[in-house]
CSV table of C-alpha atoms in Angstrom, one decimal:
chain,number,residue,atom,x,y,z
A,99,MET,CA,48.0,-11.7,98.5
A,100,ARG,CA,46.9,-15.3,98.0
A,101,PHE,CA,43.8,-14.1,96.1
A,102,THR,CA,45.9,-11.8,93.9
A,103,GLY,CA,48.2,-14.7,93.2
A,104,LEU,CA,45.3,-16.9,92.3
A,105,ILE,CA,44.0,-14.3,89.9
A,106,SER,CA,47.4,-14.0,88.3
A,107,TRP,CA,47.6,-17.8,87.9
A,108,ILE,CA,44.2,-18.0,86.3
A,109,ALA,CA,45.1,-15.2,83.9
A,110,TYR,CA,48.3,-17.0,83.0
A,111,LYS,CA,46.4,-20.2,82.3
A,112,GLU,CA,43.8,-18.4,80.3
A,113,GLY,CA,46.5,-16.7,78.3
A,114,ILE,CA,48.1,-20.0,77.4
A,115,ALA,CA,44.7,-21.4,76.4
A,116,LEU,CA,44.0,-18.4,74.2
A,117,MET,CA,47.5,-18.7,72.6
A,118,LYS,CA,46.8,-22.3,71.8
A,119,MET,CA,43.5,-21.4,70.4
A,120,GLY,CA,45.1,-18.8,68.3
A,121,VAL,CA,47.6,-21.3,66.9
A,122,ARG,CA,44.7,-23.7,66.1
A,123,ILE,CA,42.8,-20.9,64.3
A,124,TRP,CA,45.8,-19.8,62.4
A,125,PHE,CA,46.5,-23.4,61.4
A,126,CYS,CA,42.9,-24.0,60.2
A,127,MET,CA,43.2,-20.8,58.1
A,128,PHE,CA,46.4,-22.2,56.7
A,129,LEU,CA,44.8,-25.4,55.8
A,130,LEU,CA,41.9,-23.7,54.1
A,131,ALA,CA,44.2,-21.4,52.2
A,132,HIS,CA,46.4,-24.3,50.9
A,133,CYS,CA,43.9,-27.2,50.6
A,134,VAL,CA,40.5,-25.8,49.7
A,135,PRO,CA,41.6,-24.8,46.1
A,136,MET,CA,42.6,-28.4,45.5
A,137,THR,CA,39.6,-30.2,47.0
A,138,SER,CA,37.5,-29.6,43.9
A,139,CYS,CA,40.0,-31.8,42.0
A,140,THR,CA,41.6,-34.5,44.1
A,141,SER,CA,41.0,-33.8,47.8
A,142,CYS,CA,44.4,-32.3,48.6
A,143,GLN,CA,46.6,-35.0,47.2
A,144,ASP,CA,49.4,-33.7,45.1
A,145,THR,CA,51.2,-36.8,44.1
A,146,LEU,CA,51.0,-40.5,43.3
A,147,LEU,CA,54.0,-42.5,44.3
A,148,TYR,CA,54.4,-45.8,42.6
A,149,THR,CA,57.2,-48.5,42.5
A,150,ARG,CA,58.7,-50.5,39.7
A,151,TYR,CA,61.9,-52.5,39.2
A,152,SER,CA,64.8,-50.6,40.6
A,153,SER,CA,63.0,-47.3,41.2
A,154,ILE,CA,60.3,-45.4,43.0
A,155,MET,CA,58.4,-42.9,40.8
A,156,GLU,CA,56.6,-39.6,41.5
A,157,PHE,CA,53.6,-38.7,39.4
A,158,ASP,CA,52.2,-35.2,39.6
A,159,VAL,CA,48.4,-35.3,39.5
A,160,TYR,CA,48.0,-31.9,37.9
A,161,THR,CA,50.9,-31.6,35.5
A,162,ARG,CA,51.0,-35.3,34.7
A,163,ARG,CA,54.8,-35.1,35.1
A,164,VAL,CA,56.7,-38.2,36.1
A,165,THR,CA,60.0,-38.1,37.9
A,166,VAL,CA,62.3,-40.9,39.1
A,167,LEU,CA,62.2,-40.1,42.8
A,168,VAL,CA,64.9,-42.6,43.9
A,169,ASP,CA,66.9,-45.5,42.4
A,170,VAL,CA,66.5,-48.5,44.8
A,171,GLY,CA,69.1,-50.7,43.1
A,172,SER,CA,68.5,-54.1,41.5
A,173,SER,CA,65.5,-55.1,43.5
A,174,PHE,CA,61.7,-55.1,42.8
A,175,VAL,CA,59.5,-53.2,45.2
A,176,TYR,CA,56.0,-54.7,45.8
A,177,GLY,CA,55.0,-52.4,48.7
A,178,ILE,CA,55.2,-48.8,49.9
A,179,ASP,CA,53.9,-46.9,52.9
A,180,TYR,CA,54.3,-43.4,54.4
A,181,ASP,CA,54.9,-42.2,57.9
A,182,TYR,CA,53.1,-38.8,58.1
A,183,LYS,CA,54.3,-38.3,61.6
A,184,ASN,CA,58.0,-38.5,60.9
A,185,ARG,CA,57.8,-37.9,57.1
A,186,PHE,CA,59.5,-41.1,55.8
A,187,ILE,CA,58.6,-43.4,52.9
A,188,TYR,CA,59.1,-47.0,53.8
A,189,PHE,CA,59.4,-49.9,51.4
A,190,PRO,CA,60.7,-53.5,51.2
A,191,ARG,CA,63.5,-54.5,48.9
A,192,PHE,CA,62.5,-57.9,47.5
A,193,ASN,CA,65.8,-59.2,46.3
A,194,THR,CA,68.1,-57.8,49.0
A,195,HIS,CA,65.8,-58.6,51.9
A,196,GLN,CA,65.6,-55.2,53.6
A,197,ILE,CA,63.1,-52.7,54.9
A,198,VAL,CA,64.4,-49.3,53.7
A,199,ARG,CA,63.2,-45.7,54.3
A,200,PHE,CA,64.0,-42.2,53.1
A,201,ALA,CA,62.8,-38.7,54.1
A,202,TYR,CA,60.0,-37.3,51.9
A,203,PRO,CA,59.5,-34.6,50.8
A,204,SER,CA,63.2,-33.7,50.8
A,205,LYS,CA,65.7,-32.1,48.5
A,206,THR,CA,68.2,-34.7,49.3
A,207,ILE,CA,67.2,-38.4,49.3
A,208,THR,CA,69.4,-40.8,51.4
A,209,LEU,CA,68.3,-44.5,51.7
A,210,GLN,CA,68.5,-45.9,55.2
A,211,THR,CA,68.2,-49.6,56.0
A,212,VAL,CA,65.8,-50.1,58.9
A,213,VAL,CA,66.0,-53.8,59.3
A,214,GLN,CA,67.2,-57.0,57.5
A,215,THR,CA,64.4,-59.4,56.8
A,216,ASP,CA,63.9,-63.0,55.8
A,217,PRO,CA,63.6,-63.7,52.0
A,218,TYR,CA,61.5,-62.2,50.3
A,219,PRO,CA,59.6,-59.2,51.7
A,220,THR,CA,56.7,-57.9,49.7
A,221,GLY,CA,53.9,-56.0,51.6
A,222,ILE,CA,54.5,-53.3,54.2
A,223,ALA,CA,52.4,-51.2,56.6
A,224,VAL,CA,53.5,-48.5,59.1
A,225,ASP,CA,51.7,-48.0,62.4
A,226,THR,CA,52.9,-44.6,63.6
A,227,THR,CA,50.6,-44.6,66.6
A,228,ASN,CA,52.4,-47.5,68.2
A,229,ASN,CA,55.7,-46.9,66.3
A,230,HIS,CA,55.6,-50.3,64.5
A,231,ILE,CA,56.4,-51.6,61.0
A,232,TYR,CA,54.6,-54.7,59.7
A,233,TRP,CA,55.8,-56.7,56.7
A,234,ALA,CA,54.9,-59.9,54.8
A,235,ASN,CA,57.5,-62.4,53.6
A,236,TYR,CA,56.2,-64.2,50.6
A,237,ILE,CA,58.8,-67.0,50.4
A,238,ALA,CA,59.5,-67.3,54.2
A,239,GLN,CA,55.7,-67.4,54.7
A,240,LYS,CA,55.8,-65.1,57.7
A,241,LEU,CA,54.1,-61.9,58.9
A,242,SER,CA,56.6,-59.9,61.0
A,243,ARG,CA,56.7,-56.7,63.0
A,244,CYS,CA,59.5,-54.5,64.5
A,245,ASN,CA,59.8,-51.1,66.1
A,246,ILE,CA,60.0,-48.1,63.8
A,247,ASP,CA,63.8,-48.0,64.3
A,248,GLY,CA,64.2,-51.6,63.3
A,249,SER,CA,64.6,-53.0,66.8
A,250,ASN,CA,62.6,-55.8,68.5
A,251,VAL,CA,61.8,-57.9,65.4
A,252,THR,CA,58.9,-60.3,66.1
A,253,VAL,CA,57.4,-63.0,63.9
A,254,LEU,CA,53.6,-62.7,64.5
A,255,SER,CA,52.5,-65.7,62.5
A,256,THR,CA,53.4,-68.2,59.8
A,257,LEU,CA,50.9,-68.0,56.9
A,258,ASN,CA,50.3,-69.4,53.4
A,259,HIS,CA,52.3,-67.1,51.1
A,260,PRO,CA,51.3,-63.7,52.6
A,261,PHE,CA,51.8,-61.1,49.9
A,262,LEU,CA,50.6,-57.7,51.3
A,263,ILE,CA,49.0,-56.1,54.3
A,264,ARG,CA,46.9,-53.1,55.1
A,265,LEU,CA,46.0,-51.4,58.5
A,266,ASP,CA,42.7,-50.1,59.5
A,267,PHE,CA,43.6,-47.6,62.3
A,268,THR,CA,40.0,-46.7,63.2
A,269,ASN,CA,38.9,-50.2,64.0
A,270,ARG,CA,42.4,-51.6,64.8
A,271,TRP,CA,42.3,-54.4,62.3
A,272,ILE,CA,45.1,-55.7,60.1
A,273,TYR,CA,44.2,-57.2,56.7
A,274,ILE,CA,46.4,-59.7,55.0
A,275,VAL,CA,46.3,-61.2,51.5
A,276,GLU,CA,47.4,-64.8,51.2
A,277,GLN,CA,48.2,-65.1,47.5
A,278,ILE,CA,46.4,-68.4,46.8
A,279,LYS,CA,44.0,-68.6,49.8
A,280,GLY,CA,42.1,-65.5,50.6
A,281,ILE,CA,42.0,-62.3,52.6
A,282,LEU,CA,42.5,-62.6,56.4
A,283,LYS,CA,42.1,-60.0,59.2
A,284,SER,CA,43.2,-59.9,62.7
A,285,ARG,CA,43.9,-57.5,65.6
A,286,PHE,CA,47.2,-55.7,65.5
A,287,ASP,CA,48.6,-58.2,68.0
A,288,PHE,CA,47.5,-61.0,65.7
A,289,SER,CA,44.6,-62.1,67.9
A,290,GLU,CA,41.1,-62.9,66.5
A,291,LEU,CA,42.6,-64.1,63.2
A,292,GLN,CA,39.8,-65.0,60.6
A,293,THR,CA,39.5,-65.6,56.9
A,294,ILE,CA,36.9,-63.2,55.4
A,295,VAL,CA,37.3,-63.8,51.6
A,296,ASN,CA,38.2,-67.1,50.0
A,297,PHE,CA,39.9,-67.2,46.6
A,298,THR,CA,38.3,-70.2,44.9
A,299,SER,CA,39.7,-70.2,41.4
A,300,SER,CA,42.3,-67.4,41.0
A,301,PHE,CA,45.0,-65.9,43.2
A,302,VAL,CA,45.4,-62.2,44.3
A,303,GLU,CA,48.5,-60.0,44.8
A,304,CYS,CA,47.0,-56.6,45.3
A,305,MET,CA,44.4,-55.2,47.7
A,306,ASP,CA,43.5,-52.0,49.5
A,307,ILE,CA,41.0,-50.8,52.1
A,308,ASP,CA,38.6,-47.9,51.8
A,309,THR,CA,38.1,-46.4,55.3
A,310,GLU,CA,35.3,-44.1,54.1
A,311,ASP,CA,33.0,-46.8,53.0
A,312,GLU,CA,34.6,-49.6,55.0
A,313,ARG,CA,35.2,-51.8,52.0
A,314,LEU,CA,38.0,-53.9,50.5
A,315,TYR,CA,39.1,-53.7,46.9
A,316,TRP,CA,41.3,-56.3,45.1
A,317,ILE,CA,42.1,-57.5,41.6
A,318,ASN,CA,42.5,-61.2,40.8
A,319,ILE,CA,44.6,-62.9,38.2
A,320,ASP,CA,41.6,-63.0,35.8
A,321,GLY,CA,41.5,-59.2,35.7
A,322,ASP,CA,38.4,-58.8,37.9
A,323,MET,CA,38.4,-55.9,40.2
A,324,LYS,CA,36.2,-56.8,43.2
A,325,SER,CA,35.0,-55.2,46.4
A,326,SER,CA,33.4,-56.3,49.6
A,327,PHE,CA,32.5,-55.0,53.0
A,328,TYR,CA,35.1,-55.3,55.8
A,329,ASP,CA,33.6,-58.6,56.9
A,330,GLY,CA,33.8,-60.1,53.4
A,331,SER,CA,30.1,-59.8,52.6
A,332,ASP,CA,28.4,-58.0,49.6
A,333,VAL,CA,31.1,-59.0,47.0
A,334,LYS,CA,30.8,-56.9,43.9
A,335,THR,CA,32.7,-56.8,40.6
A,336,ILE,CA,33.7,-53.1,39.9
A,337,LEU,CA,35.2,-53.8,36.4
A,338,SER,CA,36.8,-56.6,34.4
A,339,THR,CA,39.9,-56.1,32.3
A,340,HIS,CA,39.4,-59.5,30.6
A,341,VAL,CA,43.2,-60.0,30.7
A,342,LYS,CA,44.6,-62.9,32.7
A,343,THR,CA,47.9,-61.8,34.3
A,344,LYS,CA,49.3,-60.7,37.7
A,345,TYR,CA,48.1,-57.4,39.1
A,346,TYR,CA,50.3,-55.9,41.8
A,347,ALA,CA,49.1,-52.4,42.4
A,348,ILE,CA,45.8,-50.9,43.7
A,349,TYR,CA,45.1,-47.9,46.0
A,350,VAL,CA,41.8,-46.3,47.0
A,351,PHE,CA,41.5,-42.6,47.7
A,352,GLY,CA,38.3,-40.6,47.9
A,353,SER,CA,36.0,-41.5,45.1
A,354,TYR,CA,38.7,-43.1,43.0
A,355,ILE,CA,40.6,-46.4,42.6
A,356,TYR,CA,44.2,-46.1,41.3
A,357,TYR,CA,45.6,-49.3,39.8
A,358,ALA,CA,48.1,-50.7,37.2
A,359,ASP,CA,47.4,-53.1,34.3
A,360,VAL,CA,49.3,-55.6,32.1
A,361,ASN,CA,50.3,-52.8,29.8
A,362,ASN,CA,52.3,-51.0,32.6
A,363,GLN,CA,49.7,-48.3,32.6
A,364,LEU,CA,48.8,-46.2,35.6
A,365,LEU,CA,45.0,-45.8,35.7
A,366,MET,CA,42.2,-44.4,37.8
A,367,VAL,CA,38.5,-45.3,37.9
A,368,LYS,CA,35.5,-44.3,40.0
A,369,LYS,CA,34.5,-46.7,42.8
A,370,THR,CA,31.0,-47.1,41.2
A,371,GLN,CA,30.3,-50.1,39.1
A,372,GLY,CA,30.4,-49.6,35.3
A,373,SER,CA,32.8,-46.6,35.4
A,374,THR,CA,35.3,-46.1,32.6
A,375,PRO,CA,39.0,-46.2,33.6
A,376,ILE,CA,41.2,-43.2,32.7
A,377,VAL,CA,44.8,-43.7,31.7
A,378,LEU,CA,47.1,-41.4,33.7
A,379,TYR,CA,50.4,-42.6,32.4
A,380,ASP,CA,52.1,-45.2,30.2
A,381,ASP,CA,55.2,-46.6,31.9
A,382,THR,CA,57.8,-49.0,30.4
A,383,SER,CA,58.1,-51.3,33.5
A,384,VAL,CA,55.8,-53.4,35.6
A,385,ILE,CA,54.2,-51.3,38.4
A,386,GLY,CA,54.6,-53.0,41.8
A,387,SER,CA,52.6,-50.8,44.1
A,388,ILE,CA,50.9,-47.4,44.4
A,389,PHE,CA,50.5,-44.9,47.2
A,390,VAL,CA,48.6,-41.6,47.1
A,391,PHE,CA,50.6,-39.0,49.0
A,392,ASN,CA,48.0,-36.8,50.7
A,393,LEU,CA,49.5,-33.4,51.6
A,394,ALA,CA,46.7,-32.8,54.1
A,395,GLY,CA,48.0,-35.7,56.1
A,396,ILE,CA,51.1,-33.8,57.1
A,397,TYR,CA,49.0,-30.7,57.9
A,398,LEU,CA,46.7,-32.7,60.1
A,399,THR,CA,49.5,-34.4,61.9
A,400,LEU,CA,51.1,-31.1,62.7
A,401,TYR,CA,47.8,-29.7,63.9
A,402,ASN,CA,47.2,-32.8,66.2
A,403,ASN,CA,50.7,-32.3,67.6
A,404,LEU,CA,50.0,-28.6,68.3
A,405,SER,CA,46.7,-29.4,69.9
A,406,ARG,CA,48.2,-31.6,72.6
């Protein structure tokens, strides 16, 4: 009887394993059916999200259609990030000193205040693995963190006008742009802080990280788009706009860099030096930040949850 019970238990466990395998196979087929047709164009991203004064915009890569996604009130937005795990867009309201979120994609958009901040929040980054939100306060000169629900607000460090932040989840580094000083990096708990790029003659207000090639990309006030390795070495100039002004928005995805210029244009250019930019859209307002919404990110998050 014990032997028969053991056989039944093994059969039960094997059945569960096969069922999970079946779910994974189905999910992979689902991904292939929905993503492969798009990879030849833009690697499964459907949408560019970008911010400007009082609104967050949605730009369809294929139709070139632009939609006002949400009205954020009388406040500029210099940062935006997405939580693929819980499907929320997070952004800081500069003038009203808040971190706000809303569900996306969603037929109904409702803004939820996550946490009140010191004046004036600019950059933001979401760590869904540890359920943390990081943000930079330009005027208060602080880098802060809280739980994803807004609790346990912690000031990690005082810095020299920090403007934006990016998270490298693979190597567990956080990158911070100090507007007039340089690019810093530290561990997520703010240990091992070090300056990797010094701004000698012009300040910077936009930067992104390329996890594929492990490089940084930024645009300085002189209009030079530059790149370096994660350690700050091998600095290259990708292109020069030859226009001296503030550049707030840059995002790297796949083989392309998306950015905004002085003419309120949304552009993209290949990462290789000497490439010619392509104008995607002419807006009427200053663009404060860009985020590429990658539909595959949701699929992969769902798959990882099913695989556990």
